[in-house]
Coordinates of C-alpha atoms in Angstrom, one line a residue:
M1 CA 0.0 0.2 0.0
L2 CA 1.6 3.4 -0.9
V3 CA 1.3 5.3 2.8
A4 CA 3.3 8.4 1.1
A5 CA 4.9 9.8 -2.5
A6 CA 7.0 13.6 -3.0
V7 CA 6.6 14.4 -5.9
C8 CA 10.1 16.6 -7.3
P9 CA 11.2 17.8 -10.7
C10 CA 14.2 17.0 -12.4
P11 CA 15.8 18.9 -14.5
P12 CA 20.1 19.0 -14.0
L13 CA 20.7 22.0 -13.0
L14 CA 19.0 20.7 -9.1
V15 CA 23.1 19.4 -9.0
P16 CA 25.1 22.4 -7.7
E17 CA 28.0 21.5 -10.4
V18 CA 26.2 21.0 -12.6
A19 CA 24.9 24.7 -12.0
A20 CA 27.9 25.8 -11.7
G21 CA 27.7 29.7 -11.4
A22 CA 23.9 30.2 -11.3
A23 CA 23.4 27.5 -8.5
A24 CA 22.3 30.1 -5.9
E25 CA 19.5 30.6 -8.6
L26 CA 17.4 27.1 -7.6
D27 CA 17.9 27.0 -3.7
G28 CA 14.4 27.5 -3.2
L29 CA 14.0 24.3 -5.2
R30 CA 16.2 23.0 -3.8
A31 CA 15.5 22.8 -0.4
A32 CA 11.4 21.9 -1.0
C33 CA 13.0 19.0 -3.2
L34 CA 14.8 18.1 0.0
D35 CA 11.9 18.5 2.6
A36 CA 9.5 16.6 0.5
V37 CA 11.8 14.1 0.9
A38 CA 11.9 14.2 4.5
V39 CA 8.5 13.5 4.9
L40 CA 8.8 10.4 2.5
A41 CA 11.4 9.1 5.7
A42 CA 8.9 10.2 7.9
A43 CA 6.8 8.0 7.0
R44 CA 9.2 4.5 7.8
P45 CA 8.1 3.0 4.7
D46 CA 9.3 -1.3 4.1
R47 CA 10.1 0.7 0.0
L48 CA 11.5 3.7 -1.7
V49 CA 10.1 3.0 -5.6
V50 CA 12.1 6.3 -7.6
V51 CA 9.4 6.8 -10.9
G52 CA 10.5 9.6 -14.4
P53 CA 11.3 10.1 -17.3
A54 CA 12.9 7.7 -19.0
G55 CA 15.0 9.4 -21.6
P56 CA 16.7 8.5 -24.4
A57 CA 17.6 5.5 -22.1
G58 CA 14.3 3.9 -22.9
P59 CA 11.7 2.4 -20.0
G60 CA 12.4 0.2 -17.2
T61 CA 14.1 -0.8 -13.9
H62 CA 16.7 0.2 -11.7
P63 CA 17.9 -2.1 -8.9
Q64 CA 19.6 -0.2 -5.0
G65 CA 22.8 0.3 -5.9
A66 CA 22.2 1.1 -10.0
V67 CA 24.9 4.3 -10.3
G68 CA 24.5 7.2 -12.7
S69 CA 27.0 10.4 -13.3
F70 CA 26.2 13.9 -14.9
R71 CA 29.0 13.6 -17.5
G72 CA 26.8 14.9 -19.8
F73 CA 27.2 17.7 -18.7
G74 CA 30.4 18.8 -18.6
V75 CA 31.2 17.6 -14.8
D76 CA 31.9 14.9 -13.1
V77 CA 29.5 13.8 -10.5
Q78 CA 28.5 10.3 -9.9
V79 CA 25.6 9.0 -8.2
Q80 CA 24.2 6.2 -6.5
L81 CA 20.7 4.9 -5.9
G82 CA 20.0 3.7 -2.6
A83 CA 23.1 2.3 -0.5
G84 CA 24.9 -0.8 -1.5
G85 CA 28.0 -1.4 -3.6
P86 CA 27.2 -0.8 -7.1
A87 CA 24.7 -3.1 -9.0
G88 CA 22.7 -3.4 -12.3
E89 CA 24.1 -3.6 -16.2
R90 CA 22.1 -0.1 -16.8
E91 CA 23.1 3.5 -16.3
L92 CA 20.5 5.4 -14.4
P93 CA 18.8 7.8 -16.9
V94 CA 19.3 11.7 -16.2
S95 CA 15.8 12.1 -14.5
L96 CA 16.5 8.7 -11.7
A97 CA 20.3 10.2 -11.4
V98 CA 19.0 13.7 -10.1
A99 CA 16.2 11.2 -7.7
A100 CA 20.0 9.6 -6.3
W101 CA 21.9 13.0 -5.4
L102 CA 18.6 14.5 -3.4
L103 CA 18.6 11.2 -1.9
G104 CA 22.1 11.6 -0.6
R105 CA 22.2 14.7 0.6
T106 CA 19.5 13.8 2.9
G107 CA 21.8 11.1 4.4
W108 CA 18.5 8.7 2.4
S109 CA 18.9 5.3 4.8
A110 CA 15.3 5.1 5.2
A111 CA 14.2 2.5 3.8
P112 CA 15.5 0.3 0.5
V113 CA 15.2 2.0 -3.4
E114 CA 14.4 0.5 -6.9
G115 CA 13.6 2.9 -9.7
L116 CA 11.4 2.6 -12.3
A117 CA 11.8 5.3 -16.1
V118 CA 9.0 5.0 -18.4
E119 CA 8.4 6.6 -21.4
E120 CA 7.2 10.2 -21.6
S121 CA 4.7 9.1 -24.2
L122 CA 3.0 6.2 -21.8
D123 CA -0.4 5.9 -22.6
P124 CA -2.5 7.9 -19.2
G125 CA -4.3 3.3 -19.4
H126 CA -0.6 1.8 -18.8
C127 CA 1.4 4.4 -16.6
L128 CA -2.1 3.5 -14.2
K129 CA -1.9 0.2 -14.2
R130 CA 1.6 0.1 -13.0
G131 CA 1.2 2.0 -10.2
R132 CA -1.4 0.0 -9.1
E133 CA 1.2 -2.9 -9.5
L134 CA 3.8 -0.9 -7.0
A135 CA 1.2 -0.7 -4.2
D136 CA -0.5 -3.8 -4.3
G137 CA 0.9 -5.5 -1.7
A138 CA 1.4 -5.8 1.9
A139 CA 4.2 -3.8 1.8
R140 CA 4.5 -0.2 3.2
T141 CA 5.6 1.3 -0.2
A142 CA 6.3 5.0 -0.8
L143 CA 7.4 6.6 -4.3
L144 CA 9.6 9.9 -5.1
V145 CA 7.7 10.3 -8.1
M146 CA 9.9 13.6 -10.3
G147 CA 9.0 14.7 -13.3
D148 CA 9.1 18.6 -14.6
G149 CA 6.1 20.1 -15.9
S150 CA 6.2 22.3 -19.2
A151 CA 8.5 23.4 -21.3
C152 CA 6.9 25.5 -23.5
R153 CA 6.3 28.9 -20.8
S154 CA 8.4 31.6 -21.9
L155 CA 9.4 32.6 -25.3
K156 CA 13.3 31.8 -23.8
A157 CA 11.7 27.7 -22.9
P158 CA 13.7 25.2 -25.5
G159 CA 10.0 24.8 -26.7
Y160 CA 9.2 27.7 -26.7
L161 CA 5.9 29.5 -25.9
D162 CA 2.7 28.2 -25.9
E163 CA -0.6 29.8 -24.5
R164 CA -1.7 26.8 -23.3
A165 CA 1.4 25.3 -21.9
Q166 CA 0.8 28.0 -18.2
P167 CA -2.7 26.2 -17.4
F168 CA -2.0 22.9 -18.1
D169 CA 0.5 23.4 -15.3
A170 CA -1.4 25.0 -13.0
E171 CA -4.7 22.4 -13.1
A172 CA -1.5 19.5 -12.5
A173 CA 0.0 21.6 -9.5
R174 CA -4.0 21.8 -8.2
A175 CA -4.1 18.4 -8.8
L176 CA -0.3 17.8 -7.7
G177 CA -0.9 19.3 -3.7
A178 CA -4.8 18.2 -3.9
A179 CA -3.6 14.5 -4.3
D180 CA -6.3 14.5 -6.6
T181 CA -6.1 10.9 -8.7
A182 CA -8.5 11.8 -11.0
A183 CA -7.1 14.8 -12.1
L184 CA -3.9 13.6 -12.3
A185 CA -5.2 10.6 -14.4
A186 CA -7.3 13.1 -16.3
L187 CA -4.8 15.2 -18.0
D188 CA -4.0 14.7 -21.5
A189 CA -1.7 12.9 -22.7
R190 CA -1.2 14.5 -26.3
L191 CA -1.3 18.6 -24.5
A192 CA 1.9 16.8 -23.1
G193 CA 3.9 15.3 -24.8
E194 CA 3.4 18.9 -27.3
L195 CA 3.2 20.9 -24.0
Q196 CA 7.2 19.3 -23.5
A197 CA 5.6 18.4 -20.2
A198 CA 7.6 15.7 -19.5
G199 CA 6.4 14.2 -15.8
R200 CA 3.3 13.9 -16.5
A201 CA 3.2 9.1 -17.0
P202 CA 5.3 9.9 -13.6
W203 CA 2.1 11.5 -12.3
Q204 CA -0.2 9.5 -13.4
V205 CA 2.2 6.5 -11.9
L206 CA 1.5 8.2 -9.1
A207 CA -2.4 8.3 -9.8
G208 CA -2.4 4.5 -9.8
A209 CA -0.4 3.7 -7.0
A210 CA -2.6 6.7 -4.7
E211 CA -5.9 5.5 -5.4
G212 CA -7.9 4.8 -2.1
A213 CA -4.9 5.5 -0.1
G214 CA -6.3 8.4 1.4
L215 CA -3.4 10.1 1.4
H216 CA -3.5 14.0 2.0
G217 CA -1.6 16.6 0.0
E218 CA 0.9 20.7 -0.7
L219 CA 2.3 21.5 -3.0
L220 CA 5.3 23.1 -1.6
H221 CA 6.8 24.5 -4.9
D222 CA 5.7 26.4 -7.8
E223 CA 7.5 27.9 -10.8
A224 CA 9.4 28.3 -14.3
P225 CA 12.3 30.4 -13.8
Y226 CA 14.0 28.8 -16.8
G227 CA 10.4 28.2 -18.9
V228 CA 10.0 25.5 -17.1
G229 CA 7.5 24.3 -14.6
Y230 CA 9.0 23.4 -11.7
L231 CA 6.5 21.7 -9.1
V232 CA 7.3 19.8 -5.7
A233 CA 4.8 18.1 -3.9
A234 CA 4.2 16.2 -1.1
W235 CA 1.8 12.6 -0.3
S236 CA 1.4 11.8 3.0

């Protein structure tokens, strides 16, 4: 059963070494993410599943100890998902590497960790199904859900300005803040793709996992500093 969830964006710029001189610009976002992860630890889960967009690496699972790095962004920073020795044959996708960095910053030791990378184009029905499967069983499960909102929030955004982006992100923010699983499940996958909202599929995995769990949500952060929607929420 799902006992807690944290929702965080996954820009590599969260890692100060990647952001370099601009690191201070995201201090508030980092603090909010760490607060959300603290909610997970307080729930005393039996296991933590990190869910995020797969990106070019492709979908799949990643065991505790899986490694990732930010060398592709010009810095020699390596991370590991949870404790233990290096494990797994594949490197973590960027979204899960950012999650591993966050967990490392908190000194996560509350529960074993595993990763699940999902295709950004995965249809809502399959997202919900994956979420239900994650929450099935007696184990107290927590989710750390990684994913950005629309990348079309300004003229300088990666996807340029799209007038539909702000309303899309506003509805996602409302749903995440209210732990509204029905509203998350109803997010339009096609529109999300057009708006480059990489968090849509992971959010809908969360919606499936949280069905009937009776969790309460709180929106901790909502901004789009680089034309990309960054949302942070905690469910407990």
